[in-house]
Coordinates of C-alpha atoms and ligand atoms in Angstrom, one line a residue:
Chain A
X1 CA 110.2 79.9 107.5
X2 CA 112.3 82.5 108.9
X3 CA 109.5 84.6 109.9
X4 CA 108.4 82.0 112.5
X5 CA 111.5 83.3 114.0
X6 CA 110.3 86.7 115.2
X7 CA 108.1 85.1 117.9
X8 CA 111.1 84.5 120.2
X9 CA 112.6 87.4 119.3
X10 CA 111.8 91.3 120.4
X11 CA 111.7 94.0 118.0
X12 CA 114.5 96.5 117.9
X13 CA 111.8 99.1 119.6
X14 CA 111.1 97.3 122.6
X15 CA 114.4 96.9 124.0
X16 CA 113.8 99.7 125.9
X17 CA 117.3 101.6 126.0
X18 CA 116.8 104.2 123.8
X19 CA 116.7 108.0 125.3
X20 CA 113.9 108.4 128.0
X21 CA 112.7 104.8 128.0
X22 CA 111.2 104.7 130.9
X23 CA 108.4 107.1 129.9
X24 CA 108.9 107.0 125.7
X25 CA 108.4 103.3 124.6
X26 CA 109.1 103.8 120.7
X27 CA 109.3 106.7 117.8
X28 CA 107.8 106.3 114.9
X29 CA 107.9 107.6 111.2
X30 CA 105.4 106.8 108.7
X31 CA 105.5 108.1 104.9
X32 CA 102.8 107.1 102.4
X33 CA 103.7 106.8 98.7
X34 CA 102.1 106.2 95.5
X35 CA 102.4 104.8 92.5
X36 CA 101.9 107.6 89.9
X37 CA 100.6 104.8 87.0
X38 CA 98.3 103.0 89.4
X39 CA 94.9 104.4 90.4
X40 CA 94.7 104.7 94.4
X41 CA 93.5 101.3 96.4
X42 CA 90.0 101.9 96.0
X43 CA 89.4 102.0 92.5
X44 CA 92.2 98.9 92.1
X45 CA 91.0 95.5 90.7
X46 CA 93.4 92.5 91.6
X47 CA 95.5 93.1 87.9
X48 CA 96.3 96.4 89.5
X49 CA 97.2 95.2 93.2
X50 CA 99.6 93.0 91.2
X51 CA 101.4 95.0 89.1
X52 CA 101.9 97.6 92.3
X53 CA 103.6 94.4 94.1
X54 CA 105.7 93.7 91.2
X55 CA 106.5 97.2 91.1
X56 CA 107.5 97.6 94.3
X57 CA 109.4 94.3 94.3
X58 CA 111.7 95.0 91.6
X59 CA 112.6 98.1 93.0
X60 CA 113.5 96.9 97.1
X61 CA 115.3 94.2 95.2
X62 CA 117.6 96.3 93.3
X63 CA 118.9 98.2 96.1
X64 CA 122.0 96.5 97.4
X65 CA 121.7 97.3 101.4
X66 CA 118.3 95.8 101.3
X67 CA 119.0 91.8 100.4
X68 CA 118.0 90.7 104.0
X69 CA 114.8 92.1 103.8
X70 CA 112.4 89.4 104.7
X71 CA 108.8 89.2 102.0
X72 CA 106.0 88.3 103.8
X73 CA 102.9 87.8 101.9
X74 CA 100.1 89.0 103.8
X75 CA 97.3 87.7 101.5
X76 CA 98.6 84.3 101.9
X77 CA 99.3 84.3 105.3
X78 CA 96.4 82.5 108.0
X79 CA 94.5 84.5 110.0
X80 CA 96.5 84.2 113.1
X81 CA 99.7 85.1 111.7
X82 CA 98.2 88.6 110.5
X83 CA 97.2 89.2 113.9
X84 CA 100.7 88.4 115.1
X85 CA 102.9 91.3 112.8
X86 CA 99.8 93.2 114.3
X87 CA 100.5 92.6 117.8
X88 CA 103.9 93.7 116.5
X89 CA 103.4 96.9 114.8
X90 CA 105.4 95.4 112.1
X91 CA 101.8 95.8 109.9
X92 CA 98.5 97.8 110.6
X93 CA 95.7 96.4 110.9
X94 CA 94.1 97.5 107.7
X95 CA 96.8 95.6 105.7
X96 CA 96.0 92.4 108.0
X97 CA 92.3 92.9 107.7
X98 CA 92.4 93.8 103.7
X99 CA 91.6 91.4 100.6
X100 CA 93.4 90.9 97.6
X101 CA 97.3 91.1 96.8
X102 CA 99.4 92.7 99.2
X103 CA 102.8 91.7 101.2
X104 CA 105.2 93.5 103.6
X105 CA 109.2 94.0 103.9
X106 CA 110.4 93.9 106.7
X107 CA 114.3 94.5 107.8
X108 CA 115.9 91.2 110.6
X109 CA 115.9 93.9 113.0
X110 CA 112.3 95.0 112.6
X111 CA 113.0 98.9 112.9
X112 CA 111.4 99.0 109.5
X113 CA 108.8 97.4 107.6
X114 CA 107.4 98.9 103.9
X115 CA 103.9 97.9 103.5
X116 CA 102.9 97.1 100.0
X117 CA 98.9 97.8 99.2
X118 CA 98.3 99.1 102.0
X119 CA 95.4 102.3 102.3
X120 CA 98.3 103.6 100.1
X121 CA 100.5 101.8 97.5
X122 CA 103.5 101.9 99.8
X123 CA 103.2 102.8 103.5
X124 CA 106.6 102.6 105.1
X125 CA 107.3 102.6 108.9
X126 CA 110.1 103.1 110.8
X127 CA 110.5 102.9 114.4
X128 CA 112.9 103.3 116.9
X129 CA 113.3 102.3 120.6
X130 CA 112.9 105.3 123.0
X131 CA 112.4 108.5 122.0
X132 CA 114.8 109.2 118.6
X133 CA 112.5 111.2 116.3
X134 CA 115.7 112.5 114.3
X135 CA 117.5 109.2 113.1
X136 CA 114.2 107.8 112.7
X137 CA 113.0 110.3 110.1
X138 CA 116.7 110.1 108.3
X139 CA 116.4 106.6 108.1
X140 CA 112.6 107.0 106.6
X141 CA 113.8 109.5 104.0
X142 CA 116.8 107.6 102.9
X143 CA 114.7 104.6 102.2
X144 CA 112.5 107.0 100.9
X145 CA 115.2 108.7 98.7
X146 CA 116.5 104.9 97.5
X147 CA 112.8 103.9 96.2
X148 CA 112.2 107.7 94.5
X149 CA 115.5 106.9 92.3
X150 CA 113.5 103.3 90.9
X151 CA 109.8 104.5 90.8
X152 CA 107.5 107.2 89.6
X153 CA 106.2 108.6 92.8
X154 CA 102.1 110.5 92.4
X155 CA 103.6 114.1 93.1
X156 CA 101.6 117.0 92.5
X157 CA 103.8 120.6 92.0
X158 CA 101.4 122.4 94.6
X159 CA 99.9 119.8 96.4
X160 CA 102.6 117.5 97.1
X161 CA 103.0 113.8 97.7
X162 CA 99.4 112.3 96.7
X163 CA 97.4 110.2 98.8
X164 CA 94.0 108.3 99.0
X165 CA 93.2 110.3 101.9
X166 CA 93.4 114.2 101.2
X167 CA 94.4 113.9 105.4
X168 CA 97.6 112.6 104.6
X169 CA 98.4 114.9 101.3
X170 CA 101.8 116.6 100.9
X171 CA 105.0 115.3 103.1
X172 CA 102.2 111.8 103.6
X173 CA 104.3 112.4 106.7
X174 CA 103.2 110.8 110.6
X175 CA 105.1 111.2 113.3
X176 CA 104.2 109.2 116.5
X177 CA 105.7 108.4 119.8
X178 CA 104.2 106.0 121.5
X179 CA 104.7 106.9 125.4
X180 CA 103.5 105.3 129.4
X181 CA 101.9 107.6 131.4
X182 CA 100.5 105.9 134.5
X183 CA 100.9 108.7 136.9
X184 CA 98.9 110.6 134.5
X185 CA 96.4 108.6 134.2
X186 CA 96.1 107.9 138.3
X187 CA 96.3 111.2 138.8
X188 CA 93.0 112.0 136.4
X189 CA 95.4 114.9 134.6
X190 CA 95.5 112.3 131.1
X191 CA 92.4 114.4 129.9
X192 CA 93.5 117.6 130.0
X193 CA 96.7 116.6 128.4
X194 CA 95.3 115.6 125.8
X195 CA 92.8 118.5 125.3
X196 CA 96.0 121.1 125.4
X197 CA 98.1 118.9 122.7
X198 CA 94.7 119.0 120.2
X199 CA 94.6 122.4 120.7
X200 CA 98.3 122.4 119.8
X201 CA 97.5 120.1 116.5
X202 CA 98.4 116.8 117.8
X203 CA 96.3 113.9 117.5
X204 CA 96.2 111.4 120.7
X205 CA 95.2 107.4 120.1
X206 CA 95.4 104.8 122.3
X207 CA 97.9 102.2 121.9
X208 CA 96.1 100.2 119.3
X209 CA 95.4 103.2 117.5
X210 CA 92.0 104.5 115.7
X211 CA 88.9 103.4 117.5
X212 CA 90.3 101.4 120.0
X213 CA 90.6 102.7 124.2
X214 CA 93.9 103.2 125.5
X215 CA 95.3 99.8 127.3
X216 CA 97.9 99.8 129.8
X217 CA 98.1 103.3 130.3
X218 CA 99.8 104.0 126.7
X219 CA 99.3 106.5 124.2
X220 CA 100.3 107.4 120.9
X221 CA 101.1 111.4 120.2
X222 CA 101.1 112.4 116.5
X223 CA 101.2 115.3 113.7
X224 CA 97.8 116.0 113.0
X225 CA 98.7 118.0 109.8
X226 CA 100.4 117.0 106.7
X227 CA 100.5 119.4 104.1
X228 CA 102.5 123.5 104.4
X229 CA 104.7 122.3 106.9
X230 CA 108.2 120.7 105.9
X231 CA 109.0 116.8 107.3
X232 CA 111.5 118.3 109.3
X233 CA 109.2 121.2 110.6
X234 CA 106.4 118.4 111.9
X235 CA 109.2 116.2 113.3
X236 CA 110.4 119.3 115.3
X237 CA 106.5 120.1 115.9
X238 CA 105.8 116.7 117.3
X239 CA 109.7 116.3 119.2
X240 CA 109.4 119.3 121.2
X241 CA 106.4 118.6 122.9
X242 CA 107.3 114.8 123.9
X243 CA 109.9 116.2 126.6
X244 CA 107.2 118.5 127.9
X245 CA 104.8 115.7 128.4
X246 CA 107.8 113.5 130.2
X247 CA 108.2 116.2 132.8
X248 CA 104.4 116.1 133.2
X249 CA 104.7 112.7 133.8
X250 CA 107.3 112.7 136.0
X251 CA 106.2 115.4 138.3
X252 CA 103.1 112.8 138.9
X253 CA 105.0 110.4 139.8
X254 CA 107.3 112.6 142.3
X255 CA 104.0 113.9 143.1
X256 CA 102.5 110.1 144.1
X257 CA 105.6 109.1 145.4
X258 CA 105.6 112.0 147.8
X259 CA 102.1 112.3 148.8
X260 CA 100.4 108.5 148.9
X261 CA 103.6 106.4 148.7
X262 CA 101.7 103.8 150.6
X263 CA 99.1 103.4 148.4
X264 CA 100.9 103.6 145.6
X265 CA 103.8 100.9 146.4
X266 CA 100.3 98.5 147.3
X267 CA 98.7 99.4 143.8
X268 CA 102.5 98.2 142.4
X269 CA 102.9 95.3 144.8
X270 CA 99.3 93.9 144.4
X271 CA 100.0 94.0 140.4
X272 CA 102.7 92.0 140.8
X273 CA 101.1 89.5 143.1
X274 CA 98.5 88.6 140.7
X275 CA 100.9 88.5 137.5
X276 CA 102.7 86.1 139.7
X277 CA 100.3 84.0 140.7
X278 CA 97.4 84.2 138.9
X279 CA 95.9 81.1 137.3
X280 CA 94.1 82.6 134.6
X281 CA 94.5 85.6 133.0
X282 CA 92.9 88.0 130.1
X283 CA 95.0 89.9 128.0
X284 CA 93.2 93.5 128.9
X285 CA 94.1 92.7 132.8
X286 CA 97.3 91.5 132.0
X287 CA 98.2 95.1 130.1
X288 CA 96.3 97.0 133.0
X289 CA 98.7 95.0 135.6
X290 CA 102.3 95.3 133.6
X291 CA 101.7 98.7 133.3
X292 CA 101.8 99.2 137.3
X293 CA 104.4 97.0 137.2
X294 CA 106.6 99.1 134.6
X295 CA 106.3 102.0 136.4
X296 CA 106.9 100.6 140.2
X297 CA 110.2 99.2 138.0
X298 CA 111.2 103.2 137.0
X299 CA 110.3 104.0 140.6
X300 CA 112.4 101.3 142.4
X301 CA 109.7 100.0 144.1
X302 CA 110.1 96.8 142.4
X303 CA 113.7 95.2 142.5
X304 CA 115.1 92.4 140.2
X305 CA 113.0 92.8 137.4
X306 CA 114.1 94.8 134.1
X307 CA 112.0 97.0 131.7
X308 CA 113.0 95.0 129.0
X309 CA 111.4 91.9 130.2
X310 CA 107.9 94.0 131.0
X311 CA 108.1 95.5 127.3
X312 CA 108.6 91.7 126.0
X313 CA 105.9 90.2 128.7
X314 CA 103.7 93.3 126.5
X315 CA 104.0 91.9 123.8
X316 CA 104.3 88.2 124.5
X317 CA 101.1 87.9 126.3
X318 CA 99.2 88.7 123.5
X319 CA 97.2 86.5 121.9
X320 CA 98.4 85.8 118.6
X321 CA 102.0 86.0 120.5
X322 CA 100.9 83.3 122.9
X323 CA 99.4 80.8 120.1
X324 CA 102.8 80.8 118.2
X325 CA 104.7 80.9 121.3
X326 CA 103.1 77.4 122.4
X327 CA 102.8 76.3 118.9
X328 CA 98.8 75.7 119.2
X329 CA 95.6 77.2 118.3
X330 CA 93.6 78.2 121.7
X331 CA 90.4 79.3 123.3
X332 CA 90.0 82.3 124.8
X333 CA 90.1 80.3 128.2
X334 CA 92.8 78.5 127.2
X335 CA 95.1 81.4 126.4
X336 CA 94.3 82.8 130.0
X337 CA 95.2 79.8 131.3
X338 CA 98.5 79.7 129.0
X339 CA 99.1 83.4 129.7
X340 CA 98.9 83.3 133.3
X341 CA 101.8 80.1 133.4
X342 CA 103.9 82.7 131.0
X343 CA 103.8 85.0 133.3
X344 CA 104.5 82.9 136.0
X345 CA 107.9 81.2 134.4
X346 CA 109.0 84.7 133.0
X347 CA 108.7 87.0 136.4
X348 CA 109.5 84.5 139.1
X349 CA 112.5 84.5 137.7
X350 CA 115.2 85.8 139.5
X351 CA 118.7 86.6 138.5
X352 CA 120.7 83.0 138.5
X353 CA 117.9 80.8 139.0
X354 CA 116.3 78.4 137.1
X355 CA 112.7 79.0 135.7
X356 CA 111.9 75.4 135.2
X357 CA 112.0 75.0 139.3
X358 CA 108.6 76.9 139.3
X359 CA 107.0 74.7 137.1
Chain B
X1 CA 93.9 115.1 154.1
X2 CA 90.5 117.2 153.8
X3 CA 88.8 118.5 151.3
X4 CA 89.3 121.5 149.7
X5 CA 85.8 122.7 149.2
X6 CA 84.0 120.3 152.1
X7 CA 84.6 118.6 154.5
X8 CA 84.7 115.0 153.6
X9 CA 88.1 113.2 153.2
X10 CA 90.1 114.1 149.3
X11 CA 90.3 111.1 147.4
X12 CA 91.5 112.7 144.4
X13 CA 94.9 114.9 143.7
X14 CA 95.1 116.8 140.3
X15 CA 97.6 118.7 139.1
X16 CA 96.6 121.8 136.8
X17 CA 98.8 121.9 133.6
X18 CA 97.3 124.9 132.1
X19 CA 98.9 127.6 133.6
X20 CA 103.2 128.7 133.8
X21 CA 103.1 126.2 137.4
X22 CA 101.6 123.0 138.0
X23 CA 98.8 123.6 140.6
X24 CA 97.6 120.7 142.6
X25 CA 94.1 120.3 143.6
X26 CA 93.2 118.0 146.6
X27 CA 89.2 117.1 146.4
X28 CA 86.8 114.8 147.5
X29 CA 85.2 112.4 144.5
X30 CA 81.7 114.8 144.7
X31 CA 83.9 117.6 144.0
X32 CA 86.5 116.3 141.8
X33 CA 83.2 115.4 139.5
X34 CA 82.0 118.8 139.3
X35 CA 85.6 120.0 138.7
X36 CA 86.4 118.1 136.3
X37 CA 83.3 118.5 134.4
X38 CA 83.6 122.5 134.5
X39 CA 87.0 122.1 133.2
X40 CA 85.9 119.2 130.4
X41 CA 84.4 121.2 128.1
X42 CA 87.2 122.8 126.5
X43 CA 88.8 122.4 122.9
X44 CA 86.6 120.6 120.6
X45 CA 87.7 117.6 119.2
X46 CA 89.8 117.5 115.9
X47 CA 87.9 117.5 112.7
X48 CA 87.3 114.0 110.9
X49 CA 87.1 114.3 107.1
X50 CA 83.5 112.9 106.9
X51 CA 82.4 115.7 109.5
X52 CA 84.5 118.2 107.6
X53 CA 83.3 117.3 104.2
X54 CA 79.3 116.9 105.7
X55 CA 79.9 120.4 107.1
X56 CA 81.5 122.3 104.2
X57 CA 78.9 120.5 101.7
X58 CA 75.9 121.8 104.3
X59 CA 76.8 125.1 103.8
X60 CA 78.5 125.6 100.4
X61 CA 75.8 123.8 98.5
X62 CA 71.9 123.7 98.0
X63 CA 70.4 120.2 97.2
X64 CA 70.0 120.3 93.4
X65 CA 73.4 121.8 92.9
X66 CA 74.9 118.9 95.2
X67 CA 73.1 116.2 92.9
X68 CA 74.8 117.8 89.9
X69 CA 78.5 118.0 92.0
X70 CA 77.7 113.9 93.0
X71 CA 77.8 112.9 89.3
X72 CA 80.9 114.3 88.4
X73 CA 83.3 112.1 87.5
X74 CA 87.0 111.5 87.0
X75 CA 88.0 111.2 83.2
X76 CA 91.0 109.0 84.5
X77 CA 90.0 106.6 87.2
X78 CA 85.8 107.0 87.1
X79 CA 85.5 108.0 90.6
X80 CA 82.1 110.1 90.9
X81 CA 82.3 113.0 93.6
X82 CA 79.6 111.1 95.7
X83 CA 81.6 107.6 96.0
X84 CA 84.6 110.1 97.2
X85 CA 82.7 111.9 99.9
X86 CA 80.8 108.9 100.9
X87 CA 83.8 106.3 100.9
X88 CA 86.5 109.5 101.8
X89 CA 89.0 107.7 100.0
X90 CA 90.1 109.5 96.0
X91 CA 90.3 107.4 93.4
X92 CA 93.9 108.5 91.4
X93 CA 96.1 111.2 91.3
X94 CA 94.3 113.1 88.6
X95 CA 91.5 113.8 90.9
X96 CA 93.3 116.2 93.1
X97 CA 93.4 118.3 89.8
X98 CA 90.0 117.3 88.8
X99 CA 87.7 118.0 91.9
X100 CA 90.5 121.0 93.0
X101 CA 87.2 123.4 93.1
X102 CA 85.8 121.1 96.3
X103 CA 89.2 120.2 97.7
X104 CA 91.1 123.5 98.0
X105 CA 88.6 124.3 101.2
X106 CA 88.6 120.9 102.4
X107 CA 92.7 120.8 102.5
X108 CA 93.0 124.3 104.2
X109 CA 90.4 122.9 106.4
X110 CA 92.1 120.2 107.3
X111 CA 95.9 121.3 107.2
X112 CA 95.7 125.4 107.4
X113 CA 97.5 125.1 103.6
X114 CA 97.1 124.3 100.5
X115 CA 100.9 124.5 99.6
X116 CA 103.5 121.6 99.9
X117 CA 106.9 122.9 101.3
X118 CA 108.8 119.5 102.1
X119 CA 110.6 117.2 100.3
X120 CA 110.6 117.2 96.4
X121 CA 111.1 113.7 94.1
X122 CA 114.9 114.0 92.8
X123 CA 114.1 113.2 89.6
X124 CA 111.6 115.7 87.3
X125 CA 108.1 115.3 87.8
X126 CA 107.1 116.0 84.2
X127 CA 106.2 112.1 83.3
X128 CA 103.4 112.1 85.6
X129 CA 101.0 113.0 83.4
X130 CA 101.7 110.2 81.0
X131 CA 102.1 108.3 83.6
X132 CA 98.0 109.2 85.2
X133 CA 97.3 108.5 81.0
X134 CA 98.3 104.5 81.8
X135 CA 95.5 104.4 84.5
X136 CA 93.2 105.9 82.0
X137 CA 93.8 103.9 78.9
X138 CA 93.9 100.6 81.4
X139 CA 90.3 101.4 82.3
X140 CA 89.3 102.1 79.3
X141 CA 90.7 99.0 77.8
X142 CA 88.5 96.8 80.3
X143 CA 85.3 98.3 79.6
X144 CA 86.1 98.1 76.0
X145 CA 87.1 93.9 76.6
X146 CA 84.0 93.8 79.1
X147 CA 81.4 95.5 76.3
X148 CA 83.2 93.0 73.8
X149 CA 84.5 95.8 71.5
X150 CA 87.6 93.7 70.9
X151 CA 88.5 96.7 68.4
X152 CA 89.3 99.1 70.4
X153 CA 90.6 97.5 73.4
X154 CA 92.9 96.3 70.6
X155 CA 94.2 100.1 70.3
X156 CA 93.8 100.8 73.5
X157 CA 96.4 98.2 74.4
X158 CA 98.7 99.6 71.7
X159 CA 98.4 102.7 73.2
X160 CA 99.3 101.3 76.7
X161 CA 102.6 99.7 75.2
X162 CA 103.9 102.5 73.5
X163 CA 103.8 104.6 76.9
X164 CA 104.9 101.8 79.0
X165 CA 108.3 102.2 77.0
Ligands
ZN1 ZN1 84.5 117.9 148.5
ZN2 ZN1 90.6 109.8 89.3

């Protein structure tokens, strides 16, 4: 199965090259779409949930550009798989955690993925490394453009694009960048970021998103509102204040750098140590650590390791992640046993030398 | 380095955003507590649609005249108001025209507007309302099949076929 694939792999958004990637880990644009002859999720039975699939289905597979996409079916797919195109942002979790039909596209690259059944009929995603708001919102609308020529989209004159939730109604427009702000955090001014950019109309979320904390020092920014304003208004809205929050950032980390340097380069270089040589390992320490890591990287306190391999370890070290990687279903003890030997093999690694000698 | 209010050692650096320059604070943790918690109660948090619905229904209605709203229901998809405002999901398309009366000041509580301005479907918009008339004559057709009346689920059916063309 070709999606077995992906676990070796790394999405296109975590290569970490894209503008400002040291601070802005992904951009991401979200449109929710319905079908106008279907009723909305809620009041579907499984007849309905079909015949949106099928729907949807005929139309990706008329268009040309899109014959690589790759079907997953979500509603046949074990437990542990859903949790793995979770760890991956490739699906939400309420797809993962729904019942009845539903199924996901998803491009080889994984900068998109359209999400069939979803809160909404269609919930499509597209995300970018680094912080690229514009081509990710022209690449949203042109997929969204390509699927408005083969279905009947639920469009209202006044209103809008319709959705389940009156919070999405109108553009069904979310845009998110997902950025690491360590210094921010350390330096106890994370709080009152946030408080200015709700007063501003942004919502904050922690990297998992609703209801879950912030891990690893890494939090979502997005549009709060989604109806009066045009998509390109609330990519602007959401775009201008990203580079604000950077310099924020940065000034921390001048600010740390200059004032407890000492401390600082021990919190990075203690991180490090344990990633290194730690036996066992939970995923939630694991986060907490990398994220010291990732920013002792931008600061150049740590040589010889690359961002790129911190944004894979991210993702790698996750549970789902883990099981596939090893091919086996484990324990929670297990896995922090597994997780700490990943960690191990992947940072001892030095330029020209071979992994397998730390084994 | 000390203190700015006391004497004891600062343990915690903050940086005020707020103003045109950052400002940097240098405190102890006893002071940084009572700092912090002057400065925490600021902005409230963003309205939720449950607390925004709760809120808007607490004021705009009395309790008899609420009971009468709950039992509306959608002619196309069945949703009652109270499975809306207690699930906060809609039920179709057509309800945004249904319940308008109870979402026009839920929407410009929510987004400031009540008017789209964005993007437009290419093509024209005007099958949509046949198209809400499938969900309709689909749910209709069950209930008909589920009270046996084999009769008109047989229409019904029709009906669905000749708009499906
Ligand atoms: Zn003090
Ligand atoms: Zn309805």
């Amino acid at each position: 199965m070709k999606f077995d694939e992906f676990a070796e792999r790394c999405g296109e958004w975590l290569r970490g090259s894209g503008p400002q990637s040291d601070i802005v880990i992904s951009s991401r644009i979200r449109l929710a779409r319905n079908l106008a002859e279907f009723p909305f999720i809620r009041r579907c039975n499984e007849q309905d949930r079909k015949g949106i699939e099928q729907t949807f289905r005929a139309a990706i597979q008329s268009v040309t550009d899109w014959k690589e996409l790759i079907n997953v079916d979500v509603a046949g797919l074990p437990s542990i798989d859903r949790q793995f195109l979770v760890e991956r942002q490739l699906i939400s979790r309420e797809l993962a955690d729904a019942s009845g039909a539903r199924c996901v596209f998803i491009d080889a690259n994984e900068t998109y993925s359209l999400m069939i059944n979803e809160e909404d009929h269609l919930r499509m995603q597209v995300m970018h490394s680094g912080l690229d708001l514009e081509s990710a919102w022209e690449q949203a609308n042109k997929i969204d453009t390509e699927l408005d020529k083969r279905v009947a989209f639920a469009f209202h004159e006044k209103l809008g694009y319709l959705t389940a939730c009156p919070t999405n109604v109108g553009t069904g427009l979310r845009v998110s960048v997902m950025l690491h702000l360590p210094a921010l955090v350390i330096t106890q001014q994370i709080e009152k970021v946030f408080r200015s950019l709700q007063k501003m109309g942004l919502a904050v979320r922690g990297l998992y998103g609703e209801g879950s904390q912030a891990m690893g020092d890494f939090y979502q920014i997005s549009n709060q509102v989604t109806l009066g304003k045009s998509e390109e208004e609330l990519v602007k809205q959401v775009g201008e204040v990203i580079p604000v929050i950077i310099d924020y950032e940065r000034q921390a980390r001048a600010f740390l750098v200059k004032e407890s340097r000492k401390d600082l380069h021990d919190r990075v270089s203690r991180a490090y140590g344990i990633l290194c040589t730690a036996q066992q390992i939970s995923s939630e320490e694991t986060l907490h650590l990398l994220s010291s890591v990732r920013m002792g990287i931008n600061l150049g306190l740590i040589q010889d390791l690359e961002i790129p391999t911190i944004n894979k370890l991210f993702i790698h070290t996750q549970p789902a992640h883990l099981q596939k990687l090893r091919g086996l279903e484990l324990e929670t003890q297990d896995r922090n046993v597994e997780r700490a030997l990943y960690l191990q093999t992947h940072l001892r690694k030095r330029p020209g030398e071979d992994p397998a000698e730390h084994n | 380095m000390k203190c700015q209010q006391c004497e004891k050692p600062a343990t915690f650096h903050i940086t005020e955003l707020t103003g045109p320059e950052p400002q940097e604070h240098h405190l102890c943790e006893t002071c940084a507590k009572t700092y912090l918690s002057q400065n925490d109660a600021g902005a409230p948090p963003p309205p939720t649609l449950a607390a925004v619905l709760a809120k808007q229904l607490k004021i705009g209605q009395a309790a008899d005249e609420l009971a009468k709203l709950d039992q509306r229901k959608c002619p196309v998809c069945g949703i009652t108001f109270f499975e809306f405002r207690s699930q906060g999901r809609l039920g179709c398309s057509h309800d945004y025209v249904f319940f308008e009366k109870e979402l026009t000041p839920l929407l410009l509580n929510i987004h400031g507007e009540t008017r789209h301005t964005g993007k437009r479907p290419a093509h024209a918009v005007q099958g949509t309302d046949a198209k809400t008339e499938l969900i309709r004559l689909r749910r209709e057709m069950k209930e008909a099949v589920e009270k046996e009346n084999y009769e008109l689920a047989a229409k019904l059916r029709n009906q669905i076929r000749d708009l499906e063309k």
